[in-house]
CSV table of N, CA and C in Angstrom, one decimal:
chain,number,residue,atom,x,y,z
A,926,MET,N,41.6,28.0,-195.7
A,926,MET,CA,41.8,29.2,-194.9
A,926,MET,C,43.2,29.4,-194.7
A,927,GLU,N,43.7,30.7,-194.9
A,927,GLU,CA,45.1,31.0,-194.8
A,927,GLU,C,45.4,31.4,-193.4
A,928,ARG,N,46.5,30.7,-192.9
A,928,ARG,CA,47.0,31.1,-191.5
A,928,ARG,C,48.1,32.1,-191.6
A,929,SER,N,48.0,33.1,-190.8
A,929,SER,CA,49.1,34.1,-190.9
A,929,SER,C,50.0,33.9,-189.6
A,930,THR,N,51.3,34.2,-189.8
A,930,THR,CA,52.2,34.1,-188.8
A,930,THR,C,52.1,35.3,-187.8
A,931,ARG,N,52.0,35.0,-186.5
A,931,ARG,CA,51.9,36.1,-185.5
A,931,ARG,C,53.2,36.2,-184.8
A,932,VAL,N,53.6,37.4,-184.4
A,932,VAL,CA,54.8,37.7,-183.7
A,932,VAL,C,54.6,38.5,-182.5
A,933,SER,N,55.4,38.4,-181.5
A,933,SER,CA,55.3,39.2,-180.3
A,933,SER,C,56.0,40.6,-180.5
A,934,VAL,N,55.3,41.7,-180.2
A,934,VAL,CA,55.9,43.0,-180.4
A,934,VAL,C,56.1,43.7,-179.1
A,935,PHE,N,55.5,43.2,-178.0
A,935,PHE,CA,55.7,43.8,-176.7
A,935,PHE,C,55.3,42.8,-175.6
A,936,GLU,N,56.2,42.8,-174.6
A,936,GLU,CA,55.9,41.9,-173.4
A,936,GLU,C,56.0,42.6,-172.1
A,937,SER,N,55.2,42.3,-171.2
A,937,SER,CA,55.2,42.9,-169.9
A,937,SER,C,54.5,42.0,-168.9
A,938,ASP,N,54.8,42.2,-167.6
A,938,ASP,CA,54.0,41.5,-166.6
A,938,ASP,C,53.0,42.4,-165.9
A,939,LYS,N,52.9,43.6,-166.5
A,939,LYS,CA,51.9,44.6,-166.0
A,939,LYS,C,50.7,44.7,-167.0
A,940,PRO,N,49.6,44.2,-166.5
A,940,PRO,CA,48.4,44.2,-167.4
A,940,PRO,C,48.0,45.6,-167.9
A,941,ALA,N,48.2,46.7,-167.0
A,941,ALA,CA,47.8,48.0,-167.4
A,941,ALA,C,48.7,48.5,-168.6
A,942,GLU,N,50.0,48.2,-168.6
A,942,GLU,CA,50.9,48.5,-169.6
A,942,GLU,C,50.5,47.8,-170.9
A,943,ILE,N,50.2,46.5,-170.8
A,943,ILE,CA,49.8,45.8,-172.0
A,943,ILE,C,48.5,46.4,-172.6
A,944,GLN,N,47.6,46.8,-171.8
A,944,GLN,CA,46.3,47.3,-172.3
A,944,GLN,C,46.6,48.7,-173.0
A,945,LEU,N,47.5,49.4,-172.5
A,945,LEU,CA,47.8,50.7,-173.1
A,945,LEU,C,48.4,50.5,-174.5
A,946,ILE,N,49.4,49.6,-174.6
A,946,ILE,CA,50.0,49.3,-175.9
A,946,ILE,C,48.9,48.7,-176.8
A,947,LYS,N,48.1,47.9,-176.3
A,947,LYS,CA,47.0,47.3,-177.2
A,947,LYS,C,46.1,48.4,-177.7
A,948,SER,N,45.8,49.4,-176.9
A,948,SER,CA,44.9,50.4,-177.4
A,948,SER,C,45.6,51.3,-178.4
A,949,LYS,N,46.9,51.5,-178.2
A,949,LYS,CA,47.7,52.3,-179.2
A,949,LYS,C,47.7,51.6,-180.5
A,950,LEU,N,47.8,50.3,-180.5
A,950,LEU,CA,47.8,49.5,-181.8
A,950,LEU,C,46.4,49.5,-182.4
A,951,ASP,N,45.4,49.4,-181.5
A,951,ASP,CA,44.0,49.5,-182.0
A,951,ASP,C,43.8,50.9,-182.7
A,952,ASP,N,44.3,51.9,-182.1
A,952,ASP,CA,44.1,53.3,-182.7
A,952,ASP,C,44.8,53.4,-184.0
A,953,ALA,N,45.9,52.7,-184.2
A,953,ALA,CA,46.6,52.7,-185.5
A,953,ALA,C,46.1,51.6,-186.5
A,954,GLN,N,44.9,51.0,-186.1
A,954,GLN,CA,44.2,50.0,-186.9
A,954,GLN,C,45.1,48.8,-187.2
A,955,ILE,N,45.9,48.4,-186.2
A,955,ILE,CA,46.7,47.2,-186.3
A,955,ILE,C,46.0,46.1,-185.4
A,956,ARG,N,45.6,45.1,-186.1
A,956,ARG,CA,44.9,44.0,-185.3
A,956,ARG,C,45.9,43.3,-184.4
A,957,ASN,N,45.5,43.1,-183.2
A,957,ASN,CA,46.4,42.5,-182.2
A,957,ASN,C,45.7,41.6,-181.2
A,958,SER,N,46.4,40.8,-180.5
A,958,SER,CA,45.8,40.0,-179.5
A,958,SER,C,46.9,39.9,-178.3
A,959,VAL,N,46.4,39.5,-177.2
A,959,VAL,CA,47.2,39.3,-176.0
A,959,VAL,C,47.3,37.9,-175.6
A,960,GLU,N,48.5,37.4,-175.4
A,960,GLU,CA,48.7,36.0,-175.0
A,960,GLU,C,49.3,36.0,-173.6
A,961,ASN,N,48.9,35.1,-172.8
A,961,ASN,CA,49.3,35.0,-171.4
A,961,ASN,C,50.2,33.8,-171.2
A,962,ASN,N,51.5,33.9,-170.9
A,962,ASN,CA,52.4,32.8,-170.7
A,962,ASN,C,53.0,32.8,-169.3
A,963,TYR,N,53.2,31.6,-168.8
A,963,TYR,CA,53.9,31.5,-167.5
A,963,TYR,C,55.4,31.8,-167.8
A,964,LEU,N,56.0,32.5,-166.9
A,964,LEU,CA,57.4,32.8,-167.1
A,964,LEU,C,58.2,31.6,-166.8
A,965,THR,N,59.5,31.6,-167.1
A,965,THR,CA,60.3,30.4,-167.0
A,965,THR,C,60.8,30.2,-165.6
A,966,PHE,N,61.6,29.2,-165.4
A,966,PHE,CA,62.1,28.8,-164.1
A,966,PHE,C,62.8,29.9,-163.3
A,967,THR,N,63.2,31.0,-163.9
A,967,THR,CA,63.9,32.0,-163.2
A,967,THR,C,63.0,32.9,-162.4
A,968,THR,N,61.7,32.7,-162.5
A,968,THR,CA,60.8,33.5,-161.7
A,968,THR,C,59.9,32.6,-160.9
A,969,THR,N,59.0,33.2,-160.1
A,969,THR,CA,58.1,32.4,-159.3
A,969,THR,C,57.1,31.7,-160.2
A,970,PRO,N,56.6,30.6,-159.8
A,970,PRO,CA,55.7,29.8,-160.6
A,970,PRO,C,54.4,30.5,-161.0
A,971,THR,N,54.0,31.5,-160.2
A,971,THR,CA,52.8,32.2,-160.4
A,971,THR,C,52.9,33.4,-161.3
A,972,ALA,N,54.2,33.8,-161.6
A,972,ALA,CA,54.4,35.0,-162.4
A,972,ALA,C,54.0,34.7,-163.9
A,973,THR,N,53.4,35.7,-164.5
A,973,THR,CA,53.0,35.5,-165.9
A,973,THR,C,53.5,36.6,-166.7
A,974,SER,N,53.8,36.3,-168.0
A,974,SER,CA,54.2,37.3,-168.9
A,974,SER,C,53.1,37.5,-170.0
A,975,LEU,N,52.7,38.7,-170.2
A,975,LEU,CA,51.7,39.0,-171.2
A,975,LEU,C,52.4,39.5,-172.5
A,976,LYS,N,52.0,39.0,-173.6
A,976,LYS,CA,52.6,39.3,-174.9
A,976,LYS,C,51.5,39.9,-175.8
A,977,VAL,N,51.9,41.0,-176.5
A,977,VAL,CA,51.0,41.6,-177.5
A,977,VAL,C,51.5,41.0,-178.8
A,978,MET,N,50.6,40.3,-179.5
A,978,MET,CA,50.9,39.7,-180.8
A,978,MET,C,50.2,40.4,-182.0
A,979,VAL,N,51.0,40.5,-183.1
A,979,VAL,CA,50.4,41.0,-184.3
A,979,VAL,C,50.8,40.1,-185.5
A,980,LYS,N,50.2,40.3,-186.6
A,980,LYS,CA,50.6,39.6,-187.8
A,980,LYS,C,52.0,40.0,-188.2
A,981,LEU,N,52.7,39.1,-188.8
A,981,LEU,CA,54.1,39.4,-189.2
A,981,LEU,C,54.2,40.6,-190.1
A,982,GLU,N,53.2,40.7,-191.0
A,982,GLU,CA,53.3,41.8,-192.0
A,982,GLU,C,53.0,43.2,-191.3
A,983,ASP,N,52.4,43.2,-190.1
A,983,ASP,CA,52.2,44.4,-189.3
A,983,ASP,C,53.3,44.7,-188.3
A,984,GLU,N,54.3,43.9,-188.3
A,984,GLU,CA,55.3,44.0,-187.2
A,984,GLU,C,56.0,45.3,-187.2
A,985,LYS,N,56.5,45.8,-188.4
A,985,LYS,CA,57.2,47.1,-188.4
A,985,LYS,C,56.4,48.2,-188.0
A,986,LYS,N,55.1,48.3,-188.5
A,986,LYS,CA,54.2,49.4,-188.2
A,986,LYS,C,53.9,49.3,-186.7
A,987,ALA,N,53.8,48.1,-186.1
A,987,ALA,CA,53.5,48.0,-184.7
A,987,ALA,C,54.7,48.5,-183.9
A,988,PHE,N,55.9,48.2,-184.3
A,988,PHE,CA,57.1,48.6,-183.6
A,988,PHE,C,57.2,50.2,-183.6
A,989,ASP,N,56.8,50.7,-184.8
A,989,ASP,CA,56.9,52.2,-184.9
A,989,ASP,C,55.9,52.9,-183.9
A,990,VAL,N,54.7,52.3,-183.8
A,990,VAL,CA,53.7,52.9,-182.9
A,990,VAL,C,54.2,52.7,-181.4
A,991,ILE,N,54.8,51.5,-181.1
A,991,ILE,CA,55.2,51.3,-179.7
A,991,ILE,C,56.5,52.2,-179.4
A,992,ASP,N,57.4,52.3,-180.3
A,992,ASP,CA,58.6,53.1,-180.1
A,992,ASP,C,58.2,54.6,-179.9
A,993,ALA,N,57.2,55.1,-180.7
A,993,ALA,CA,56.8,56.5,-180.5
A,993,ALA,C,56.2,56.7,-179.1
A,994,TYR,N,55.4,55.7,-178.7
A,994,TYR,CA,54.8,55.8,-177.3
A,994,TYR,C,55.9,55.8,-176.3
A,995,LEU,N,56.8,54.8,-176.4
A,995,LEU,CA,57.9,54.7,-175.4
A,995,LEU,C,58.7,56.0,-175.3
A,996,GLN,N,59.1,56.5,-176.4
A,996,GLN,CA,59.9,57.8,-176.5
A,996,GLN,C,59.1,58.9,-175.9
A,997,GLN,N,57.8,59.0,-176.1
A,997,GLN,CA,57.0,60.1,-175.6
A,997,GLN,C,57.0,60.0,-174.1
A,998,ASN,N,56.8,58.7,-173.5
A,998,ASN,CA,56.8,58.5,-172.1
A,998,ASN,C,58.1,58.8,-171.4
A,999,GLU,N,59.2,58.5,-172.1
A,999,GLU,CA,60.5,58.7,-171.6
A,999,GLU,C,60.8,60.2,-171.5
A,1000,ASN,N,60.3,61.0,-172.3
A,1000,ASN,CA,60.5,62.4,-172.3
A,1000,ASN,C,59.7,63.2,-171.3
A,1001,GLN,N,58.8,62.5,-170.6
A,1001,GLN,CA,57.9,63.2,-169.7
A,1001,GLN,C,58.5,63.2,-168.3
């Protein structure tokens, strides 16, 4: 079974924002998953960082989708 390298394309501590990005990637038919990591010593021990992960080969397409979304939101 072939393992593919997965990379983080978006990070946030806001679950709603993560869910929105995840649905944008789903709409673009980019398979993704969310990982939940504790933040480092610079934050409170209970703070978590959510990461949207995609396959390495989908990274550029995922960034294009995320950039388009962020630009659209910035202009509103």
